[in-house]
PDB file of C-alpha atoms in Angstrom:
ATOM      1  CA  MET A   1      12.281   7.081  16.971  1.00 52.00           C
ATOM      2  CA  GLY A   2      14.800   4.786  15.234  1.00 59.00           C
ATOM      3  CA  CYS A   3      14.041   2.610  12.219  1.00 61.00           C
ATOM      4  CA  LYS A   4      13.908  -0.631  14.195  1.00 58.00           C
ATOM      5  CA  THR A   5      11.522   0.982  16.661  1.00 53.00           C
ATOM      6  CA  VAL A   6       9.339   2.322  13.837  1.00 51.00           C
ATOM      7  CA  LEU A   7       9.132  -1.052  12.090  1.00 53.00           C
ATOM      8  CA  THR A   8       8.452  -2.855  15.373  1.00 54.00           C
ATOM      9  CA  TYR A   9       5.679  -0.368  16.093  1.00 52.00           C
ATOM     10  CA  LEU A  10       4.230  -0.702  12.604  1.00 53.00           C
ATOM     11  CA  ARG A  11       4.348  -4.496  12.775  1.00 52.00           C
ATOM     12  CA  SER A  12       2.757  -4.767  16.182  1.00 47.00           C
ATOM     13  CA  HIS A  13      -0.015  -2.201  15.747  1.00 46.00           C
ATOM     14  CA  VAL A  14      -2.750  -2.239  13.183  1.00 41.00           C
ATOM     15  CA  LEU A  15      -3.301   1.336  12.174  1.00 43.00           C
ATOM     16  CA  SER A  16      -6.979   2.128  12.152  1.00 40.00           C
ATOM     17  CA  LYS A  17      -8.582   5.449  11.463  1.00 39.00           C
ATOM     18  CA  GLU A  18     -12.186   6.403  11.095  1.00 38.00           C
ATOM     19  CA  ARG A  19     -13.131   9.729   9.604  1.00 36.00           C
ATOM     20  CA  THR A  20     -16.510  11.288   9.048  1.00 32.00           C
ATOM     21  CA  ASN A  21     -17.311  13.542   6.137  1.00 32.00           C
ATOM     22  CA  GLU A  22     -19.455  16.202   7.786  1.00 31.00           C
ATOM     23  CA  ARG A  23     -21.264  17.149   4.577  1.00 31.00           C
ATOM     24  CA  THR A  24     -22.474  13.660   3.728  1.00 32.00           C
ATOM     25  CA  ASN A  25     -22.042  11.977   7.110  1.00 31.00           C
ATOM     26  CA  ALA A  26     -20.404   9.107   5.198  1.00 46.00           C
ATOM     27  CA  ARG A  27     -17.780   7.081   6.971  1.00 52.00           C
ATOM     28  CA  GLY A  28     -14.466   6.058   5.495  1.00 67.00           C
ATOM     29  CA  VAL A  29     -12.621   3.444   7.540  1.00 83.00           C
ATOM     30  CA  VAL A  30      -9.226   2.030   6.671  1.00 88.00           C
ATOM     31  CA  MET A  31      -7.072  -0.423   8.571  1.00 93.00           C
ATOM     32  CA  ILE A  32      -3.428  -0.767   7.655  1.00 94.00           C
ATOM     33  CA  GLY A  33      -1.271  -3.663   8.812  1.00 94.00           C
ATOM     34  CA  ILE A  34       2.333  -4.504   8.003  1.00 95.00           C
ATOM     35  CA  HIS A  35       4.302  -7.715   7.988  1.00 95.00           C
ATOM     36  CA  GLN A  36       7.636  -8.709   6.534  1.00 95.00           C
ATOM     37  CA  ILE A  37       8.658 -11.608   4.305  1.00 94.00           C
ATOM     38  CA  HIS A  38      12.436 -11.554   3.947  1.00 90.00           C
ATOM     39  CA  ASP A  39      13.247  -8.046   2.712  1.00 93.00           C
ATOM     40  CA  VAL A  40       9.752  -7.290   1.394  1.00 96.00           C
ATOM     41  CA  SER A  41       7.241  -5.360   3.487  1.00 97.00           C
ATOM     42  CA  ILE A  42       3.623  -6.259   2.884  1.00 97.00           C
ATOM     43  CA  VAL A  43       1.149  -3.482   3.636  1.00 97.00           C
ATOM     44  CA  ASP A  44      -2.387  -4.796   4.104  1.00 97.00           C
ATOM     45  CA  ILE A  45      -5.119  -2.288   3.336  1.00 96.00           C
ATOM     46  CA  ASP A  46      -8.580  -3.106   4.626  1.00 96.00           C
ATOM     47  CA  GLY A  47     -11.607  -0.880   4.046  1.00 95.00           C
ATOM     48  CA  ASP A  48     -12.013   2.364   2.128  1.00 95.00           C
ATOM     49  CA  LEU A  49      -9.006   4.479   1.149  1.00 95.00           C
ATOM     50  CA  SER A  50     -10.128   8.054   0.740  1.00 94.00           C
ATOM     51  CA  ARG A  51      -8.737  11.563   0.940  1.00 92.00           C
ATOM     52  CA  HIS A  52     -10.005  11.626   4.535  1.00 90.00           C
ATOM     53  CA  ASN A  53      -7.666   8.851   5.694  1.00 91.00           C
ATOM     54  CA  VAL A  54      -4.871   8.897   3.100  1.00 91.00           C
ATOM     55  CA  ASN A  55      -2.446  10.488   5.572  1.00 91.00           C
ATOM     56  CA  ASP A  56      -2.295   7.209   7.507  1.00 90.00           C
ATOM     57  CA  PHE A  57      -1.459   5.355   4.295  1.00 93.00           C
ATOM     58  CA  ASP A  58       1.175   7.949   3.362  1.00 94.00           C
ATOM     59  CA  SER A  59       2.798   7.945   6.801  1.00 94.00           C
ATOM     60  CA  THR A  60       3.103   4.145   6.697  1.00 95.00           C
ATOM     61  CA  LEU A  61       4.882   4.243   3.325  1.00 96.00           C
ATOM     62  CA  THR A  62       7.050   7.184   4.402  1.00 95.00           C
ATOM     63  CA  SER A  63       8.152   5.317   7.547  1.00 95.00           C
ATOM     64  CA  LEU A  64       9.092   2.245   5.526  1.00 95.00           C
ATOM     65  CA  SER A  65      11.002   4.317   2.974  1.00 93.00           C
ATOM     66  CA  ARG A  66      12.913   6.291   5.623  1.00 93.00           C
ATOM     67  CA  CYS A  67      13.986   3.051   7.253  1.00 93.00           C
ATOM     68  CA  GLN A  68      15.280   1.663   3.950  1.00 93.00           C
ATOM     69  CA  TYR A  69      12.471  -0.875   3.553  1.00 95.00           C
ATOM     70  CA  THR A  70      12.171  -0.118  -0.131  1.00 95.00           C
ATOM     71  CA  ASN A  71      10.594  -3.333  -1.424  1.00 97.00           C
ATOM     72  CA  VAL A  72       6.891  -3.109  -0.656  1.00 98.00           C
ATOM     73  CA  VAL A  73       3.743  -4.922  -1.745  1.00 98.00           C
ATOM     74  CA  LEU A  74       0.374  -3.233  -1.237  1.00 98.00           C
ATOM     75  CA  ASP A  75      -2.079  -6.020  -0.468  1.00 98.00           C
ATOM     76  CA  CYS A  76      -5.396  -4.624  -1.676  1.00 97.00           C
ATOM     77  CA  GLU A  77      -7.409  -7.821  -1.349  1.00 97.00           C
ATOM     78  CA  LYS A  78      -9.574  -6.239   1.390  1.00 97.00           C
ATOM     79  CA  LEU A  79      -9.631  -2.758  -0.130  1.00 97.00           C
ATOM     80  CA  LYS A  80     -13.307  -2.063  -0.750  1.00 96.00           C
ATOM     81  CA  HIS A  81     -13.078   1.403  -2.287  1.00 96.00           C
ATOM     82  CA  LEU A  82     -10.349   3.690  -3.593  1.00 96.00           C
ATOM     83  CA  ASP A  83     -11.026   7.385  -4.076  1.00 96.00           C
ATOM     84  CA  TYR A  84     -10.137   8.024  -7.725  1.00 96.00           C
ATOM     85  CA  ARG A  85      -8.234  11.172  -6.697  1.00 95.00           C
ATOM     86  CA  LEU A  86      -5.646   9.010  -4.902  1.00 96.00           C
ATOM     87  CA  VAL A  87      -4.552   6.974  -7.909  1.00 96.00           C
ATOM     88  CA  GLN A  88      -1.974   9.585  -8.928  1.00 95.00           C
ATOM     89  CA  ARG A  89      -0.638   9.619  -5.357  1.00 95.00           C
ATOM     90  CA  ILE A  90      -0.132   5.841  -5.514  1.00 96.00           C
ATOM     91  CA  ALA A  91       1.605   6.203  -8.896  1.00 96.00           C
ATOM     92  CA  ASP A  92       3.891   8.877  -7.413  1.00 95.00           C
ATOM     93  CA  ARG A  93       4.769   6.608  -4.483  1.00 96.00           C
ATOM     94  CA  ILE A  94       5.625   3.766  -6.894  1.00 96.00           C
ATOM     95  CA  VAL A  95       8.057   6.067  -8.710  1.00 95.00           C
ATOM     96  CA  GLU A  96       9.496   7.254  -5.383  1.00 95.00           C
ATOM     97  CA  PHE A  97      10.246   3.688  -4.243  1.00 96.00           C
ATOM     98  CA  GLN A  98      11.775   2.850  -7.641  1.00 96.00           C
ATOM     99  CA  CYS A  99      14.006   5.934  -7.467  1.00 95.00           C
ATOM    100  CA  ASN A 100      15.198   4.764  -4.045  1.00 94.00           C
ATOM    101  CA  GLY A 101      16.334   1.413  -5.456  1.00 94.00           C
ATOM    102  CA  GLY A 102      13.262  -0.630  -4.571  1.00 96.00           C
ATOM    103  CA  ASP A 103       9.745  -1.066  -5.832  1.00 96.00           C
ATOM    104  CA  LEU A 104       6.154  -0.716  -4.710  1.00 97.00           C
ATOM    105  CA  LYS A 105       3.854  -3.339  -6.204  1.00 97.00           C
ATOM    106  CA  VAL A 106       0.072  -3.425  -6.045  1.00 98.00           C
ATOM    107  CA  ALA A 107      -1.575  -6.833  -5.559  1.00 98.00           C
ATOM    108  CA  GLY A 108      -4.961  -8.397  -5.031  1.00 97.00           C
ATOM    109  CA  VAL A 109      -7.168  -5.595  -6.297  1.00 97.00           C
ATOM    110  CA  SER A 110     -10.819  -6.303  -6.990  1.00 97.00           C
ATOM    111  CA  LYS A 111     -12.284  -5.674 -10.434  1.00 96.00           C
ATOM    112  CA  TYR A 112     -13.919  -2.546  -9.044  1.00 97.00           C
ATOM    113  CA  VAL A 113     -10.660  -1.069  -7.697  1.00 97.00           C
ATOM    114  CA  ARG A 114      -8.755  -2.183 -10.823  1.00 96.00           C
ATOM    115  CA  TYR A 115     -11.281  -0.299 -12.948  1.00 96.00           C
ATOM    116  CA  ILE A 116     -10.736   2.871 -10.893  1.00 97.00           C
ATOM    117  CA  MET A 117      -6.952   2.567 -11.191  1.00 96.00           C
ATOM    118  CA  GLU A 118      -7.016   1.904 -14.922  1.00 95.00           C
ATOM    119  CA  ALA A 119      -9.600   4.622 -15.601  1.00 96.00           C
ATOM    120  CA  MET A 120      -7.313   7.128 -13.864  1.00 96.00           C
ATOM    121  CA  GLY A 121      -4.321   6.055 -15.965  1.00 94.00           C
ATOM    122  CA  LEU A 122      -2.289   3.856 -13.627  1.00 93.00           C
ATOM    123  CA  GLU A 123       0.050   2.062 -16.000  1.00 87.00           C
ATOM    124  CA  GLU A 124       1.908  -0.064 -13.469  1.00 90.00           C
ATOM    125  CA  GLU A 125       1.386  -3.804 -13.427  1.00 92.00           C
ATOM    126  CA  LEU A 126      -1.268  -4.975 -10.982  1.00 96.00           C
ATOM    127  CA  TYR A 127      -0.559  -8.424  -9.552  1.00 97.00           C
ATOM    128  CA  ALA A 128      -3.336 -10.969  -9.014  1.00 96.00           C
ATOM    129  CA  SER A 129      -1.991 -11.936  -5.588  1.00 97.00           C
ATOM    130  CA  VAL A 130       0.629 -11.040  -3.003  1.00 97.00           C
ATOM    131  CA  GLU A 131       2.433 -14.259  -3.905  1.00 97.00           C
ATOM    132  CA  ASP A 132       2.711 -13.155  -7.551  1.00 97.00           C
ATOM    133  CA  ALA A 133       4.083  -9.777  -6.454  1.00 97.00           C
ATOM    134  CA  LEU A 134       6.628 -11.467  -4.155  1.00 96.00           C
ATOM    135  CA  LEU A 135       7.740 -13.746  -6.985  1.00 96.00           C
ATOM    136  CA  SER A 136       8.240 -10.723  -9.235  1.00 95.00           C
ATOM    137  CA  PHE A 137      10.826  -9.402  -6.754  1.00 92.00           C
ATOM    138  CA  GLU A 138      12.633 -12.732  -6.960  1.00 87.00           C
ATOM    139  CA  LYS A 139      12.788 -12.668 -10.761  1.00 81.00           C
ATOM    140  CA  GLY A 140      14.909  -9.536 -10.507  1.00 65.00           C
ATOM    141  CA  ARG A 141      17.345 -11.178  -8.093  1.00 65.00           C
ATOM    142  CA  GLY A 142      18.359 -14.225 -10.071  1.00 57.00           C
ATOM    143  CA  ASP A 143      18.918 -17.496  -8.236  1.00 46.00           C
ATOM    144  CA  GLU A 144      17.732 -16.455  -4.775  1.00 47.00           C
ATOM    145  CA  VAL A 145      14.228 -17.781  -4.016  1.00 46.00           C
ATOM    146  CA  LEU A 146      11.741 -16.837  -1.292  1.00 46.00           C
ATOM    147  CA  GLN A 147      10.710 -19.762   0.889  1.00 45.00           C
TER     148      GLN A 147
END
C-alpha cells in the first residue's frame, strides 16, 4: 500500500480497538483518528491507552513516519488513562521523529495523564492545546504562518 493510500485510509477510518484483560476482565478501549493541517498530522487519542492496545497507536505513528509525515501532534484531550509503562515508548517515538527531521508533540493532556508522564520522567514539553503545539512548529519555520 502506497503512502497516499495509507494516509487516505488513516484519515477516513477511525481506528478503534477493544481489548479485554482476561485476568481482571477490565476493558481498555482506544480510538485513534488522524487529520492534517498543512504539513502537520494530528493524531487524536480517545479512551485508555494501555499495553493491550498500544500496537494500534504504534502502527499509526509508524505509518505516518514511513510516509514522511514527520510533524505530528498527539491530541490527548480525550485520553482518559495512560499506562505508565508506555511513557518511555512515547519518549522513544518523540526521539525517532526528531531524528527523522520532524517532531512529535504532545498536547491537551489532563492533569492526571500529565502526572503519569512526569512521574515516569518524560522531559519533553507538554502543550496545553493542539493550537499551541501547531504554533510551536511555526516558530521553527520563521515567517510562514498556519492559517
